[in-house]
Amino acid sequence: MSLTTKAVLGAIWSISASVGGRALGLVGTLILTRFLAPAEYGVVSVAIVIVTTVDVLSSPGFGQYLVAHPKAGPEVAFHAAFFHILVGWLLLVVLLGAQGMLVTLFQMPDLVLYLPVVVAAVALERIGYIPTRVLARDMRFDVLGLRSVASEVTYAVLAVLLAWRGWGAAAVMWAFVARKVVEVVIGVGAVELRDWMAPTKLSLETTKGMLDFGLPMTGANVLHYISHRGDNLLIAGMFGPAAVGQYNFAYNIADIPATHIGEH
C-alpha cells in the first residue's frame, strides 16, 4: 500500500471514528442536561479546563517532533517521553499548590473537590501521550480510531449513568477519569515498551533539537487552545458557575462539526 493511500485511508478512518464517538458524546451531553444543574456542570468544567490548560502549556512539542521525524529511533522517543512526563508532572504539582488562589479567583469553593482528581487523570494521560505519537508516526490509524471511539463511549455512558444515579458534578469528573484511563490503556498497550520507554542516556544535542522544533509549535498550540477553551475561564470569572455551565453545554454541541470534521 502506497504512502498516499495509507494517508487517505487513515484520514477517512480517523474522521469516521471521531465523528462516531462524538455523536454518542453529543447524545450524552444532551441527556446530562436533564440530570445536572448548570452550576454543577460549570464548576467541574472549569476544573477540567484549568488542568488541561496547564497540560497544554507544559507540552513542548516533543510529540509532534516524533511524528515529523519517522526515522527517529527509540532513544529519541525516550527523550520525548521523559521530558513530557517530567515537565507536565512538575507543573501539575504547582497547580495543586495554587488551588486556594484559584478558588479565590473564580469564587468557586467546590473547585477543590474536583481539581486533585482531574490533575491525577491528566498526570496519567501524560504517560500515554508519546505512545499515541508513535502510533501516528507509524500510521496505525486503526488503533488511534479505536482509542478515540472507546474513550468517547466510556465517557458518555459513564457520565450519564452516574448522573442518573445522583452523583451530580462528580459524574462528569469520574467519566473524565475513565476516559483518560481508556486512552492510556489502549495507547500504551498498542506500542512496544522498547519503542518509547527503553532507558537511554539523556543527550543535550537531542534535547536541543527537539526543543528547537517543538517550542514554536507549543506557542501555536497554546494560542489554539486558548481560542478554543479560554473563554470558559473568562465567563466563569465574570458570571459564575451557572453561566459557564450553560455556555459549556451549548458550546460543546455547536463545536462538534468544526472540531471533529473541519479540523481533520
CSV table of C-alpha atoms in Angstrom, one decimal:
chain,number,residue,atom,x,y,z
A,1,MET,CA,0.0,0.0,0.0
A,2,SER,CA,1.4,3.4,-1.0
A,3,LEU,CA,2.0,6.2,1.5
A,4,THR,CA,-0.7,8.3,-0.2
A,5,THR,CA,-3.2,5.5,0.1
A,6,LYS,CA,-2.4,4.9,3.7
A,7,ALA,CA,-2.7,8.6,4.5
A,8,VAL,CA,-6.1,8.9,2.7
A,9,LEU,CA,-7.5,5.7,4.4
A,10,GLY,CA,-6.1,6.9,7.7
A,11,ALA,CA,-7.9,10.3,7.3
A,12,ILE,CA,-11.2,8.6,6.5
A,13,TRP,CA,-10.8,6.2,9.4
A,14,SER,CA,-9.9,9.0,11.8
A,15,ILE,CA,-12.8,11.2,10.8
A,16,SER,CA,-15.3,8.3,10.9
A,17,ALA,CA,-14.1,7.2,14.4
A,18,SER,CA,-14.0,10.8,15.7
A,19,VAL,CA,-17.5,11.7,14.4
A,20,GLY,CA,-19.0,8.4,15.5
A,21,GLY,CA,-17.6,8.8,19.0
A,22,ARG,CA,-18.6,12.4,19.3
A,23,ALA,CA,-22.1,11.7,18.0
A,24,LEU,CA,-22.5,9.5,21.1
A,25,GLY,CA,-20.9,12.2,23.2
A,26,LEU,CA,-23.4,14.7,21.8
A,27,VAL,CA,-26.3,12.4,22.9
A,28,GLY,CA,-24.7,12.0,26.3
A,29,THR,CA,-24.3,15.8,26.7
A,30,LEU,CA,-28.0,16.3,25.8
A,31,ILE,CA,-29.0,13.7,28.4
A,32,LEU,CA,-26.8,15.2,31.0
A,33,THR,CA,-28.7,18.5,30.8
A,34,ARG,CA,-31.7,16.6,32.3
A,35,PHE,CA,-29.7,15.5,35.4
A,36,LEU,CA,-27.2,18.2,36.1
A,37,ALA,CA,-27.8,21.8,37.1
A,38,PRO,CA,-25.8,24.3,35.0
A,39,ALA,CA,-23.9,25.4,38.2
A,40,GLU,CA,-22.9,21.8,38.9
A,41,TYR,CA,-21.6,21.3,35.4
A,42,GLY,CA,-20.0,24.7,35.4
A,43,VAL,CA,-17.7,24.0,38.4
A,44,VAL,CA,-16.4,20.7,37.1
A,45,SER,CA,-15.9,22.0,33.6
A,46,VAL,CA,-13.9,24.9,34.9
A,47,ALA,CA,-11.7,22.4,36.9
A,48,ILE,CA,-11.2,20.4,33.7
A,49,VAL,CA,-10.3,23.5,31.6
A,50,ILE,CA,-7.8,24.8,34.2
A,51,VAL,CA,-6.0,21.5,34.4
A,52,THR,CA,-6.0,20.9,30.6
A,53,THR,CA,-4.7,24.4,30.1
A,54,VAL,CA,-1.7,23.6,32.3
A,55,ASP,CA,-1.3,20.4,30.3
A,56,VAL,CA,-1.1,22.2,27.0
A,57,LEU,CA,1.3,24.9,28.4
A,58,SER,CA,3.6,22.1,29.6
A,59,SER,CA,3.8,20.3,26.3
A,60,PRO,CA,6.9,21.4,24.4
A,61,GLY,CA,6.0,19.8,21.0
A,62,PHE,CA,8.1,16.6,21.5
A,63,GLY,CA,5.2,14.5,20.3
A,64,GLN,CA,5.0,16.5,17.0
A,65,TYR,CA,8.7,16.0,16.6
A,66,LEU,CA,8.3,12.2,16.7
A,67,VAL,CA,5.6,12.3,14.1
A,68,ALA,CA,7.6,14.6,11.8
A,69,HIS,CA,10.8,12.5,12.1
A,70,PRO,CA,9.7,8.9,11.3
A,71,LYS,CA,13.3,7.7,11.2
A,72,ALA,CA,14.0,8.9,14.8
A,73,GLY,CA,14.9,5.9,16.9
A,74,PRO,CA,13.7,4.7,20.3
A,75,GLU,CA,16.3,6.9,22.1
A,76,VAL,CA,14.5,10.0,20.7
A,77,ALA,CA,11.2,8.6,21.8
A,78,PHE,CA,12.6,8.1,25.3
A,79,HIS,CA,13.8,11.7,25.4
A,80,ALA,CA,10.3,12.8,24.4
A,81,ALA,CA,8.5,10.7,27.0
A,82,PHE,CA,10.9,11.6,29.8
A,83,PHE,CA,10.6,15.3,29.4
A,84,HIS,CA,6.9,15.3,28.5
A,85,ILE,CA,6.1,13.4,31.7
A,86,LEU,CA,8.6,15.3,33.9
A,87,VAL,CA,7.6,18.9,32.8
A,88,GLY,CA,3.9,18.0,32.9
A,89,TRP,CA,4.0,16.5,36.4
A,90,LEU,CA,6.0,19.4,37.8
A,91,LEU,CA,3.5,22.0,36.6
A,92,LEU,CA,0.6,19.9,37.7
A,93,VAL,CA,2.1,19.8,41.2
A,94,VAL,CA,2.4,23.6,41.1
A,95,LEU,CA,-1.2,23.8,40.1
A,96,LEU,CA,-2.3,21.7,43.1
A,97,GLY,CA,-0.4,24.1,45.3
A,98,ALA,CA,-2.3,27.0,43.8
A,99,GLN,CA,-5.8,25.6,44.5
A,100,GLY,CA,-6.6,28.2,47.1
A,101,MET,CA,-5.7,31.1,44.8
A,102,LEU,CA,-7.9,29.6,42.1
A,103,VAL,CA,-10.8,29.2,44.5
A,104,THR,CA,-10.5,32.9,45.4
A,105,LEU,CA,-10.1,34.0,41.7
A,106,PHE,CA,-13.2,32.2,40.5
A,107,GLN,CA,-15.2,32.3,43.7
A,108,MET,CA,-15.8,28.6,43.4
A,109,PRO,CA,-15.1,26.8,46.7
A,110,ASP,CA,-16.1,23.4,45.2
A,111,LEU,CA,-13.1,23.5,42.8
A,112,VAL,CA,-11.1,21.8,45.5
A,113,LEU,CA,-13.4,18.8,45.2
A,114,TYR,CA,-12.5,18.2,41.6
A,115,LEU,CA,-9.1,19.7,40.8
A,116,PRO,CA,-7.0,16.9,42.5
A,117,VAL,CA,-8.8,14.1,40.8
A,118,VAL,CA,-8.7,15.8,37.4
A,119,VAL,CA,-5.0,16.5,37.9
A,120,ALA,CA,-4.4,12.8,38.6
A,121,ALA,CA,-6.2,11.8,35.4
A,122,VAL,CA,-4.2,14.3,33.3
A,123,ALA,CA,-1.0,13.1,35.0
A,124,LEU,CA,-1.8,9.6,33.9
A,125,GLU,CA,-2.5,10.8,30.4
A,126,ARG,CA,1.0,12.3,30.2
A,127,ILE,CA,2.3,8.7,30.4
A,128,GLY,CA,0.1,7.6,27.5
A,129,TYR,CA,0.7,10.6,25.1
A,130,ILE,CA,4.0,9.6,23.5
A,131,PRO,CA,2.8,6.1,22.5
A,132,THR,CA,0.0,7.8,20.5
A,133,ARG,CA,2.6,9.9,18.6
A,134,VAL,CA,4.4,6.7,17.8
A,135,LEU,CA,1.2,5.2,16.5
A,136,ALA,CA,0.6,8.3,14.4
A,137,ARG,CA,4.2,8.2,13.1
A,138,ASP,CA,3.7,4.6,12.1
A,139,MET,CA,0.3,5.4,10.5
A,140,ARG,CA,-1.6,3.0,12.8
A,141,PHE,CA,-4.8,5.0,12.5
A,142,ASP,CA,-7.0,2.0,13.2
A,143,VAL,CA,-5.7,1.9,16.8
A,144,LEU,CA,-6.0,5.6,17.2
A,145,GLY,CA,-9.5,5.5,15.9
A,146,LEU,CA,-10.4,2.7,18.3
A,147,ARG,CA,-8.9,4.7,21.1
A,148,SER,CA,-11.0,7.7,20.2
A,149,VAL,CA,-14.3,5.8,19.9
A,150,ALA,CA,-13.7,3.7,23.1
A,151,SER,CA,-12.8,6.8,25.2
A,152,GLU,CA,-15.8,8.8,24.0
A,153,VAL,CA,-18.2,5.9,24.5
A,154,THR,CA,-16.8,5.3,28.0
A,155,TYR,CA,-17.2,9.0,28.9
A,156,ALA,CA,-20.7,9.4,27.6
A,157,VAL,CA,-22.1,6.2,29.1
A,158,LEU,CA,-20.5,6.6,32.5
A,159,ALA,CA,-21.3,10.3,32.8
A,160,VAL,CA,-25.0,9.6,32.1
A,161,LEU,CA,-25.2,6.6,34.3
A,162,LEU,CA,-23.6,8.3,37.3
A,163,ALA,CA,-25.6,11.5,36.8
A,164,TRP,CA,-28.8,9.3,36.6
A,165,ARG,CA,-27.7,7.7,39.9
A,166,GLY,CA,-27.5,11.1,41.5
A,167,TRP,CA,-23.7,11.7,41.6
A,168,GLY,CA,-24.1,15.3,40.4
A,169,ALA,CA,-21.0,17.0,39.0
A,170,ALA,CA,-18.8,14.1,40.2
A,171,ALA,CA,-20.4,12.1,37.4
A,172,VAL,CA,-18.6,14.3,34.9
A,173,MET,CA,-15.3,14.1,36.9
A,174,TRP,CA,-15.2,10.3,37.1
A,175,ALA,CA,-16.3,10.0,33.5
A,176,PHE,CA,-13.4,12.2,32.6
A,177,VAL,CA,-11.0,10.0,34.6
A,178,ALA,CA,-12.4,6.8,33.0
A,179,ARG,CA,-11.9,8.4,29.5
A,180,LYS,CA,-8.2,9.0,30.3
A,181,VAL,CA,-7.7,5.5,31.7
A,182,VAL,CA,-9.2,4.0,28.5
A,183,GLU,CA,-7.0,6.3,26.3
A,184,VAL,CA,-3.8,5.3,28.2
A,185,VAL,CA,-4.6,1.6,28.3
A,186,ILE,CA,-5.2,1.4,24.6
A,187,GLY,CA,-2.4,3.7,23.5
A,188,VAL,CA,0.3,2.1,25.8
A,189,GLY,CA,-0.9,-1.4,25.1
A,190,ALA,CA,-0.6,-1.0,21.3
A,191,VAL,CA,3.1,0.1,21.4
A,192,GLU,CA,6.1,-2.0,22.4
A,193,LEU,CA,7.7,-0.5,25.5
A,194,ARG,CA,11.1,-0.7,23.9
A,195,ASP,CA,9.9,1.7,21.2
A,196,TRP,CA,9.4,4.6,23.5
A,197,MET,CA,10.5,3.9,27.1
A,198,ALA,CA,13.8,2.0,26.8
A,199,PRO,CA,16.1,3.8,29.2
A,200,THR,CA,18.7,5.9,27.3
A,201,LYS,CA,21.3,8.4,28.4
A,202,LEU,CA,19.9,11.8,28.0
A,203,SER,CA,21.6,13.9,25.3
A,204,LEU,CA,21.8,17.7,25.3
A,205,GLU,CA,22.1,17.7,21.5
A,206,THR,CA,18.9,15.5,21.1
A,207,THR,CA,17.0,17.6,23.6
A,208,LYS,CA,18.1,20.9,22.0
A,209,GLY,CA,17.0,19.6,18.6
A,210,MET,CA,13.6,18.6,19.9
A,211,LEU,CA,13.1,22.0,21.7
A,212,ASP,CA,14.1,23.9,18.6
A,213,PHE,CA,11.4,22.1,16.7
A,214,GLY,CA,8.8,21.9,19.3
A,215,LEU,CA,8.8,25.3,21.2
A,216,PRO,CA,7.4,27.3,18.2
A,217,MET,CA,4.6,24.7,17.8
A,218,THR,CA,3.9,24.9,21.5
A,219,GLY,CA,3.1,28.6,21.1
A,220,ALA,CA,0.7,27.8,18.3
A,221,ASN,CA,-0.9,25.0,20.3
A,222,VAL,CA,-1.4,27.3,23.3
A,223,LEU,CA,-3.0,30.0,21.3
A,224,HIS,CA,-5.2,27.5,19.6
A,225,TYR,CA,-6.3,26.0,22.9
A,226,ILE,CA,-6.9,29.5,24.4
A,227,SER,CA,-9.1,30.4,21.5
A,228,HIS,CA,-10.9,27.1,21.9
A,229,ARG,CA,-11.4,27.0,25.7
A,230,GLY,CA,-10.1,30.2,27.2
A,231,ASP,CA,-13.5,31.8,27.0
A,232,ASN,CA,-14.8,29.3,29.6
A,233,LEU,CA,-12.5,30.7,32.2
A,234,LEU,CA,-13.4,34.3,31.2
A,235,ILE,CA,-17.1,33.6,31.6
A,236,ALA,CA,-16.6,31.7,34.8
A,237,GLY,CA,-14.7,34.6,36.3
A,238,MET,CA,-17.2,37.2,35.2
A,239,PHE,CA,-20.6,35.4,35.6
A,240,GLY,CA,-20.1,32.4,37.8
A,241,PRO,CA,-20.5,28.6,37.5
A,242,ALA,CA,-24.2,28.5,36.3
A,243,ALA,CA,-23.4,30.8,33.3
A,244,VAL,CA,-20.3,28.8,32.3
A,245,GLY,CA,-22.2,25.6,32.7
A,246,GLN,CA,-24.9,26.8,30.3
A,247,TYR,CA,-22.2,28.1,27.9
A,248,ASN,CA,-20.3,24.9,28.0
A,249,PHE,CA,-23.3,22.8,27.2
A,250,ALA,CA,-24.1,24.9,24.2
A,251,TYR,CA,-20.5,25.3,23.1
A,252,ASN,CA,-19.9,21.5,23.2
A,253,ILE,CA,-22.9,20.9,20.9
A,254,ALA,CA,-22.0,23.7,18.4
A,255,ASP,CA,-18.3,22.9,18.3
A,256,ILE,CA,-18.6,19.2,17.1
A,257,PRO,CA,-18.8,20.0,13.4
A,258,ALA,CA,-15.8,22.4,13.4
A,259,THR,CA,-13.6,20.3,15.7
A,260,HIS,CA,-14.3,16.8,14.6
A,261,ILE,CA,-14.9,17.3,10.9
A,262,GLY,CA,-13.4,20.6,9.8
A,263,GLU,CA,-10.1,20.2,11.5
A,264,HIS,CA,-9.2,16.7,10.2
